[in-house]
């Protein structure tokens, strides 16, 4: 009892029990803290008495991007890359096919701003001015004007100059081989990867005649896997093209031969209504689109990515390069909508 009474008269005991309004911070929490708030935890100390640093944040794995082909829809890749940069996502590697190779190469070369500015200023009239018809060659367009525009900003840049690994996927027209370009001239490799057969002239690289890589690998997830990348994110530009894989039973009907134009002064006979003509280029592009869609379905089923970003672009045509502003926004919104899942995957696979 005497010890307890003596202890009650001690100042430090009074303070500890809330009897004093003057506190010693090193001995007890404040009265307000005792009544209403949770007292703060003291700083962690090491064995020597020094304060220990805060726990390090959970490690995160960098991502590898597989940027798919899709002609004009490829401007959506710009929006995806902008979103990843804004969120602070580290990119360890990029593999690109067709327009994906163009955007990925410009990004790693530090020229994404220039490419975006070029895309946003495109109009139908300006696009037509960039087309250099080359009827006597192996494609309708020579691609010289487009190459000249790239050389204004990227002349002399090689794969070896890039800060991260980069692979352009192309197809060898004579053998059908899938070609992975990862050294040499960056512009040459990007040109080969987007050389749509029949539209652009094939590109010769070290005695191999190369065309668009989407013929063999439209979304190059397998390239990232071969480079032992842990977290592979694919950007598939053909996801919402519904109905392309359907099988439909149909009747051939009667044989219909389109007659020549009626003779002068003679009224034409009743003929079936003509649908809007696609033109030679339109037929080639749409046929290529079908091939690309079927191949990408098969390859992604056999070697799926860890995550797919699938911007909804079915309402935008493959040749509508003048809709860059809309496409970039769709790509950005798609990536931001899945950013929380992507960051969670980074932590899980770290």
CSV table of C-alpha atoms in Angstrom, one decimal:
chain,number,residue,atom,x,y,z
A,1,UNK,CA,0.0,0.0,0.0
A,2,UNK,CA,2.8,2.4,0.9
A,3,UNK,CA,4.6,1.7,-2.3
A,4,UNK,CA,1.4,2.3,-4.3
A,5,UNK,CA,0.7,5.6,-2.5
A,6,UNK,CA,4.2,6.8,-3.0
A,7,UNK,CA,3.9,5.9,-6.7
A,8,UNK,CA,0.7,8.0,-7.0
A,9,UNK,CA,2.6,11.1,-5.8
A,10,UNK,CA,5.2,10.7,-8.5
A,11,UNK,CA,4.8,13.1,-11.4
A,12,UNK,CA,5.4,10.6,-14.1
A,13,UNK,CA,2.7,8.3,-12.8
A,14,UNK,CA,0.2,11.1,-12.6
A,15,UNK,CA,1.0,12.0,-16.2
A,16,UNK,CA,0.6,8.4,-17.3
A,17,UNK,CA,-2.8,8.2,-15.7
A,18,UNK,CA,-4.0,11.5,-17.1
A,19,UNK,CA,-3.9,13.6,-13.9
A,20,UNK,CA,-1.5,16.2,-15.4
A,21,UNK,CA,-2.2,18.5,-18.3
A,22,UNK,CA,1.5,18.9,-18.9
A,23,UNK,CA,2.9,15.9,-20.7
A,24,UNK,CA,6.3,14.5,-21.4
A,25,UNK,CA,6.2,13.3,-25.0
A,26,UNK,CA,8.7,10.7,-24.5
A,27,UNK,CA,6.8,9.0,-21.6
A,28,UNK,CA,3.1,8.8,-22.6
A,29,UNK,CA,0.6,9.8,-25.3
A,30,UNK,CA,-1.5,12.9,-24.9
A,31,UNK,CA,-4.9,13.0,-23.0
A,32,UNK,CA,-6.7,13.7,-26.3
A,33,UNK,CA,-5.1,10.7,-27.8
A,34,UNK,CA,-6.2,8.6,-24.9
A,35,UNK,CA,-9.7,9.8,-25.1
A,36,UNK,CA,-10.4,9.8,-28.8
A,37,UNK,CA,-7.6,8.9,-31.2
A,38,UNK,CA,-5.4,5.8,-31.7
A,39,UNK,CA,-1.9,6.6,-30.4
A,40,UNK,CA,0.7,6.6,-33.1
A,41,UNK,CA,3.2,3.8,-33.2
A,42,UNK,CA,6.7,4.8,-32.2
A,43,UNK,CA,9.3,4.8,-34.9
A,44,UNK,CA,11.0,1.4,-35.4
A,45,UNK,CA,14.6,1.3,-34.2
A,46,UNK,CA,17.5,-0.8,-35.0
A,47,UNK,CA,19.7,-2.7,-32.5
A,48,UNK,CA,22.0,0.4,-32.3
A,49,UNK,CA,19.2,2.7,-31.4
A,50,UNK,CA,18.9,4.5,-34.9
A,51,UNK,CA,15.5,4.8,-36.6
A,52,UNK,CA,14.9,2.0,-39.1
A,53,UNK,CA,13.7,3.0,-42.6
A,54,UNK,CA,10.1,2.5,-43.6
A,55,UNK,CA,9.4,-0.9,-45.3
A,56,UNK,CA,10.1,-1.0,-49.0
A,57,UNK,CA,7.1,-1.0,-51.3
A,58,UNK,CA,6.2,-4.4,-52.9
A,59,UNK,CA,8.4,-5.1,-55.9
A,60,UNK,CA,6.8,-4.9,-59.3
A,61,UNK,CA,7.6,-6.7,-62.5
A,62,UNK,CA,8.1,-4.7,-65.7
A,63,UNK,CA,5.9,-5.6,-68.7
A,64,UNK,CA,6.6,-6.8,-72.2
A,65,UNK,CA,4.2,-5.3,-74.9
A,66,UNK,CA,3.0,-7.2,-78.0
A,67,UNK,CA,1.6,-4.6,-80.3
A,68,UNK,CA,-0.7,-6.1,-82.9
A,69,UNK,CA,-1.3,-5.0,-86.5
A,70,UNK,CA,-4.5,-3.3,-87.7
A,71,UNK,CA,-3.6,-0.5,-90.2
A,72,UNK,CA,-5.3,2.7,-89.2
A,73,UNK,CA,-6.6,1.3,-86.0
A,74,UNK,CA,-2.9,1.1,-84.9
A,75,UNK,CA,-3.1,4.8,-83.8
A,76,UNK,CA,-4.8,3.3,-80.7
A,77,UNK,CA,-1.3,2.0,-79.6
A,78,UNK,CA,-0.3,5.6,-79.1
A,79,UNK,CA,-3.0,6.1,-76.5
A,80,UNK,CA,-2.1,2.8,-74.8
A,81,UNK,CA,1.6,3.9,-74.5
A,82,UNK,CA,0.5,7.3,-73.1
A,83,UNK,CA,-1.6,5.6,-70.4
A,84,UNK,CA,1.2,3.3,-69.4
A,85,UNK,CA,3.7,6.2,-69.1
A,86,UNK,CA,1.2,8.2,-67.1
A,87,UNK,CA,0.7,5.3,-64.7
A,88,UNK,CA,4.5,4.8,-64.3
A,89,UNK,CA,4.4,1.2,-65.8
A,90,UNK,CA,7.9,0.1,-66.7
A,91,UNK,CA,8.2,-1.5,-70.2
A,92,UNK,CA,11.0,-4.0,-70.5
A,93,UNK,CA,10.5,-4.9,-74.2
A,94,UNK,CA,8.3,-4.3,-77.2
A,95,UNK,CA,7.5,-6.7,-80.1
A,96,UNK,CA,5.4,-5.1,-82.9
A,97,UNK,CA,3.7,-6.3,-86.0
A,98,UNK,CA,2.8,-3.9,-88.9
A,99,UNK,CA,1.5,-0.6,-87.5
A,100,UNK,CA,2.4,-2.0,-84.0
A,101,UNK,CA,6.0,-2.1,-85.2
A,102,UNK,CA,5.8,1.5,-86.4
A,103,UNK,CA,4.4,2.8,-83.1
A,104,UNK,CA,6.6,0.7,-80.9
A,105,UNK,CA,9.7,1.7,-82.7
A,106,UNK,CA,8.9,5.4,-82.6
A,107,UNK,CA,8.2,5.0,-78.8
A,108,UNK,CA,11.5,3.4,-78.0
A,109,UNK,CA,13.4,5.8,-80.3
A,110,UNK,CA,11.9,8.7,-78.3
A,111,UNK,CA,9.8,9.9,-81.3
A,112,UNK,CA,6.3,9.2,-80.1
A,113,UNK,CA,5.5,12.9,-79.9
A,114,UNK,CA,6.4,13.4,-83.5
A,115,UNK,CA,4.4,10.4,-84.6
A,116,UNK,CA,1.4,11.5,-82.7
A,117,UNK,CA,1.6,15.0,-84.1
A,118,UNK,CA,1.8,13.6,-87.6
A,119,UNK,CA,-1.2,11.3,-87.0
A,120,UNK,CA,-3.4,14.0,-85.6
A,121,UNK,CA,-2.8,16.3,-88.6
A,122,UNK,CA,-3.8,13.7,-91.2
A,123,UNK,CA,-6.8,14.5,-93.3
A,124,UNK,CA,-8.2,12.6,-96.3
A,125,UNK,CA,-6.6,15.1,-98.6
A,126,UNK,CA,-3.2,14.9,-96.9
A,127,UNK,CA,-3.3,11.1,-96.9
A,128,UNK,CA,-3.9,11.1,-100.6
A,129,UNK,CA,-0.9,13.4,-101.0
A,130,UNK,CA,1.3,10.8,-99.3
A,131,UNK,CA,0.4,8.0,-101.6
A,132,UNK,CA,2.9,7.5,-104.4
A,133,UNK,CA,1.4,5.3,-107.0
A,134,UNK,CA,3.8,2.7,-108.5
A,135,UNK,CA,1.7,0.7,-110.9
A,136,UNK,CA,4.7,-0.9,-112.6
A,137,UNK,CA,6.1,-2.5,-109.5
A,138,UNK,CA,5.2,-5.1,-106.9
A,139,UNK,CA,2.7,-2.9,-105.1
A,140,UNK,CA,0.3,0.0,-105.8
A,141,UNK,CA,2.3,2.3,-103.5
A,142,UNK,CA,6.1,2.7,-103.4
A,143,UNK,CA,6.1,4.0,-99.9
A,144,UNK,CA,8.9,6.5,-100.7
A,145,UNK,CA,7.0,9.5,-99.3
A,146,UNK,CA,6.2,7.8,-96.1
A,147,UNK,CA,9.8,6.7,-95.7
A,148,UNK,CA,11.0,10.3,-96.3
A,149,UNK,CA,8.8,11.5,-93.5
A,150,UNK,CA,10.3,8.9,-91.1
A,151,UNK,CA,13.8,9.8,-92.2
A,152,UNK,CA,13.2,13.4,-91.1
A,153,UNK,CA,13.1,12.3,-87.5
A,154,UNK,CA,14.7,8.9,-87.3
A,155,UNK,CA,17.4,8.7,-90.0
A,156,UNK,CA,20.4,6.7,-88.9
A,157,UNK,CA,18.7,5.2,-85.8
A,158,UNK,CA,19.5,1.5,-85.3
A,159,UNK,CA,18.1,-1.2,-83.0
A,160,UNK,CA,21.3,-1.1,-81.1
A,161,UNK,CA,20.6,2.5,-80.2
A,162,UNK,CA,17.3,1.8,-78.4
A,163,UNK,CA,17.1,1.7,-74.6
A,164,UNK,CA,15.1,-1.6,-74.5
A,165,UNK,CA,14.8,-4.7,-76.7
A,166,UNK,CA,12.6,-4.3,-79.7
A,167,UNK,CA,11.5,-6.8,-82.4
A,168,UNK,CA,9.7,-6.1,-85.7
A,169,UNK,CA,7.8,-9.1,-87.1
A,170,UNK,CA,7.8,-9.5,-90.9
A,171,UNK,CA,7.0,-12.3,-93.4
A,172,UNK,CA,9.3,-13.6,-96.1
A,173,UNK,CA,7.2,-13.6,-99.3
A,174,UNK,CA,9.0,-16.5,-101.0
A,175,UNK,CA,9.1,-19.0,-98.2
A,176,UNK,CA,6.4,-17.9,-95.8
A,177,UNK,CA,8.9,-17.8,-92.9
A,178,UNK,CA,8.3,-15.6,-89.9
A,179,UNK,CA,11.1,-13.1,-89.7
A,180,UNK,CA,12.1,-11.4,-86.4
A,181,UNK,CA,14.1,-8.2,-87.1
A,182,UNK,CA,16.1,-7.0,-84.1
A,183,UNK,CA,19.2,-5.4,-85.5
A,184,UNK,CA,20.2,-3.0,-88.2
A,185,UNK,CA,18.2,-0.1,-89.5
A,186,UNK,CA,15.1,0.7,-87.6
A,187,UNK,CA,13.3,2.4,-90.5
A,188,UNK,CA,14.0,-0.5,-92.8
A,189,UNK,CA,12.6,-3.0,-90.3
A,190,UNK,CA,9.5,-1.0,-89.7
A,191,UNK,CA,8.8,-0.6,-93.4
A,192,UNK,CA,9.1,-4.3,-93.9
A,193,UNK,CA,6.7,-5.0,-91.0
A,194,UNK,CA,3.9,-2.8,-92.5
A,195,UNK,CA,4.5,-3.6,-96.2
A,196,UNK,CA,0.9,-4.8,-96.9
A,197,UNK,CA,1.1,-7.2,-99.9
A,198,UNK,CA,-0.2,-5.7,-103.1
A,199,UNK,CA,-0.5,-2.2,-101.5
A,200,UNK,CA,3.1,-1.5,-100.5
A,201,UNK,CA,6.3,-2.6,-102.3
A,202,UNK,CA,8.0,-5.5,-100.5
A,203,UNK,CA,11.2,-4.6,-98.7
A,204,UNK,CA,14.5,-6.4,-99.3
A,205,UNK,CA,16.6,-7.0,-96.2
A,206,UNK,CA,19.8,-9.0,-96.6
A,207,UNK,CA,18.5,-10.9,-99.7
A,208,UNK,CA,15.2,-11.7,-98.1
A,209,UNK,CA,12.0,-10.1,-99.6
A,210,UNK,CA,9.8,-9.1,-96.7
A,211,UNK,CA,6.2,-8.1,-96.4
A,212,UNK,CA,3.7,-7.4,-93.6
A,213,UNK,CA,4.3,-9.5,-90.5
A,214,UNK,CA,0.5,-9.8,-89.8
A,215,UNK,CA,0.4,-12.6,-92.4
A,216,UNK,CA,2.2,-14.9,-89.9
A,217,UNK,CA,1.9,-13.4,-86.4
A,218,UNK,CA,-0.6,-10.6,-86.1
A,219,UNK,CA,-0.2,-10.1,-82.3
A,220,UNK,CA,3.4,-11.2,-81.5
A,221,UNK,CA,3.0,-12.7,-78.0
A,222,UNK,CA,5.2,-15.6,-78.9
A,223,UNK,CA,8.1,-13.2,-79.6
A,224,UNK,CA,7.9,-11.9,-76.1
A,225,UNK,CA,7.8,-15.4,-74.7
A,226,UNK,CA,10.8,-16.4,-76.7
A,227,UNK,CA,12.7,-13.5,-75.0
A,228,UNK,CA,11.8,-15.0,-71.6
A,229,UNK,CA,9.6,-12.0,-70.6
A,230,UNK,CA,7.7,-12.7,-67.4
A,231,UNK,CA,4.6,-10.5,-67.9
A,232,UNK,CA,3.3,-10.2,-71.4
A,233,UNK,CA,0.6,-7.7,-72.3
A,234,UNK,CA,-1.0,-7.9,-75.7
A,235,UNK,CA,-2.8,-5.1,-77.5
A,236,UNK,CA,-5.2,-6.7,-79.9
A,237,UNK,CA,-6.9,-4.3,-82.4
A,238,UNK,CA,-9.3,-6.9,-83.9
A,239,UNK,CA,-11.1,-8.1,-80.7
A,240,UNK,CA,-14.6,-6.7,-81.4
A,241,UNK,CA,-14.9,-7.7,-85.1
A,242,UNK,CA,-17.7,-10.1,-84.3
A,243,UNK,CA,-19.0,-12.8,-86.7
A,244,UNK,CA,-15.7,-13.2,-88.6
A,245,UNK,CA,-15.3,-16.8,-87.4
A,246,UNK,CA,-18.8,-17.9,-88.3
A,247,UNK,CA,-19.6,-20.7,-90.7
A,248,UNK,CA,-22.7,-20.1,-92.8
A,249,UNK,CA,-24.6,-22.4,-95.2
A,250,UNK,CA,-25.6,-20.6,-98.3
A,251,UNK,CA,-27.2,-21.3,-101.7
A,252,UNK,CA,-25.3,-20.4,-104.8
A,253,UNK,CA,-28.5,-19.4,-106.6
A,254,UNK,CA,-28.6,-18.9,-110.3
A,255,UNK,CA,-25.6,-18.0,-112.5
A,256,UNK,CA,-25.6,-14.2,-113.0
A,257,UNK,CA,-23.2,-12.6,-115.5
A,258,UNK,CA,-22.9,-8.9,-115.5
A,259,UNK,CA,-23.6,-7.8,-119.1
A,260,UNK,CA,-21.6,-5.0,-120.8
A,261,UNK,CA,-23.1,-1.6,-120.9
A,262,UNK,CA,-26.1,-1.2,-123.2
A,263,UNK,CA,-25.6,0.1,-126.7
A,264,UNK,CA,-26.2,3.9,-127.3
A,265,UNK,CA,-30.0,4.6,-127.4
A,266,UNK,CA,-30.9,1.3,-125.9
A,267,UNK,CA,-32.3,1.1,-122.4
A,268,UNK,CA,-30.4,-1.2,-120.1
A,269,UNK,CA,-32.1,-4.3,-119.1
A,270,UNK,CA,-33.1,-4.9,-115.5
A,271,UNK,CA,-29.9,-5.8,-113.6
A,272,UNK,CA,-29.2,-6.6,-110.0
A,273,UNK,CA,-28.5,-3.6,-107.8
A,274,UNK,CA,-24.8,-3.1,-107.3
A,275,UNK,CA,-23.4,-2.8,-103.9
A,276,UNK,CA,-20.7,-0.1,-103.2
A,277,UNK,CA,-17.6,-1.2,-105.0
A,278,UNK,CA,-14.6,-1.9,-102.7
A,279,UNK,CA,-12.0,-1.3,-105.5
A,280,UNK,CA,-8.8,-3.2,-105.9
A,281,UNK,CA,-7.1,-1.8,-102.8
A,282,UNK,CA,-10.3,-2.3,-100.7
A,283,UNK,CA,-10.6,-5.9,-101.7
A,284,UNK,CA,-7.0,-6.6,-100.8
A,285,UNK,CA,-7.2,-4.9,-97.5
A,286,UNK,CA,-10.4,-6.6,-96.5
A,287,UNK,CA,-9.0,-10.0,-97.6
A,288,UNK,CA,-5.9,-9.3,-95.5
A,289,UNK,CA,-8.1,-8.4,-92.6
A,290,UNK,CA,-9.9,-11.7,-92.7
A,291,UNK,CA,-6.6,-13.6,-92.8
A,292,UNK,CA,-5.2,-11.6,-89.9
A,293,UNK,CA,-8.3,-12.1,-87.8
A,294,UNK,CA,-8.3,-15.9,-88.3
A,295,UNK,CA,-4.5,-16.2,-87.6
A,296,UNK,CA,-4.6,-14.1,-84.5
A,297,UNK,CA,-7.5,-16.1,-83.0
A,298,UNK,CA,-5.5,-19.3,-83.5
A,299,UNK,CA,-2.2,-18.1,-82.3
A,300,UNK,CA,-3.6,-16.3,-79.2
A,301,UNK,CA,-5.5,-19.4,-78.3
A,302,UNK,CA,-2.3,-21.5,-78.4
A,303,UNK,CA,-0.1,-18.9,-76.6
A,304,UNK,CA,-2.2,-16.4,-74.7
A,305,UNK,CA,-0.8,-13.3,-73.0
A,306,UNK,CA,-1.0,-12.6,-69.3
A,307,UNK,CA,-3.3,-9.7,-70.1
A,308,UNK,CA,-5.0,-8.4,-73.2
A,309,UNK,CA,-5.9,-4.8,-73.9
A,310,UNK,CA,-8.7,-4.9,-76.4
A,311,UNK,CA,-9.8,-1.4,-77.5
A,312,UNK,CA,-13.2,-1.5,-79.3
A,313,UNK,CA,-12.4,-0.3,-82.8
A,314,UNK,CA,-14.8,-2.3,-85.0
A,315,UNK,CA,-16.6,0.9,-86.1
A,316,UNK,CA,-13.4,2.3,-87.6
A,317,UNK,CA,-12.1,1.2,-91.0
A,318,UNK,CA,-8.6,0.0,-91.7
A,319,UNK,CA,-7.9,2.9,-94.0
A,320,UNK,CA,-9.4,5.7,-91.8
A,321,UNK,CA,-6.0,7.1,-90.8
A,322,UNK,CA,-7.6,10.6,-90.5
A,323,UNK,CA,-9.4,9.5,-87.3
A,324,UNK,CA,-6.3,9.5,-85.1
A,325,UNK,CA,-7.7,11.7,-82.4
A,326,UNK,CA,-10.6,9.3,-81.7
A,327,UNK,CA,-8.4,6.2,-82.0
A,328,UNK,CA,-5.8,7.6,-79.5
A,329,UNK,CA,-8.5,8.4,-77.0
A,330,UNK,CA,-10.0,4.9,-77.3
A,331,UNK,CA,-6.6,3.3,-76.7
A,332,UNK,CA,-5.9,5.5,-73.7
A,333,UNK,CA,-9.3,4.9,-72.1
A,334,UNK,CA,-9.0,1.1,-72.6
A,335,UNK,CA,-5.6,1.0,-70.9
A,336,UNK,CA,-6.6,3.2,-68.0
A,337,UNK,CA,-9.7,1.0,-67.4
A,338,UNK,CA,-7.5,-2.0,-66.8
A,339,UNK,CA,-4.7,-0.3,-65.1
A,340,UNK,CA,-5.6,-1.6,-61.6
A,341,UNK,CA,-5.6,-5.2,-62.8
A,342,UNK,CA,-2.2,-4.6,-64.6
A,343,UNK,CA,-0.6,-3.2,-61.4
A,344,UNK,CA,-1.9,-6.1,-59.4
A,345,UNK,CA,-0.4,-8.6,-61.9
A,346,UNK,CA,2.9,-6.7,-61.7
A,347,UNK,CA,3.0,-7.4,-57.9
A,348,UNK,CA,1.9,-11.0,-58.2
A,349,UNK,CA,4.5,-11.9,-60.8
A,350,UNK,CA,7.4,-9.8,-59.3
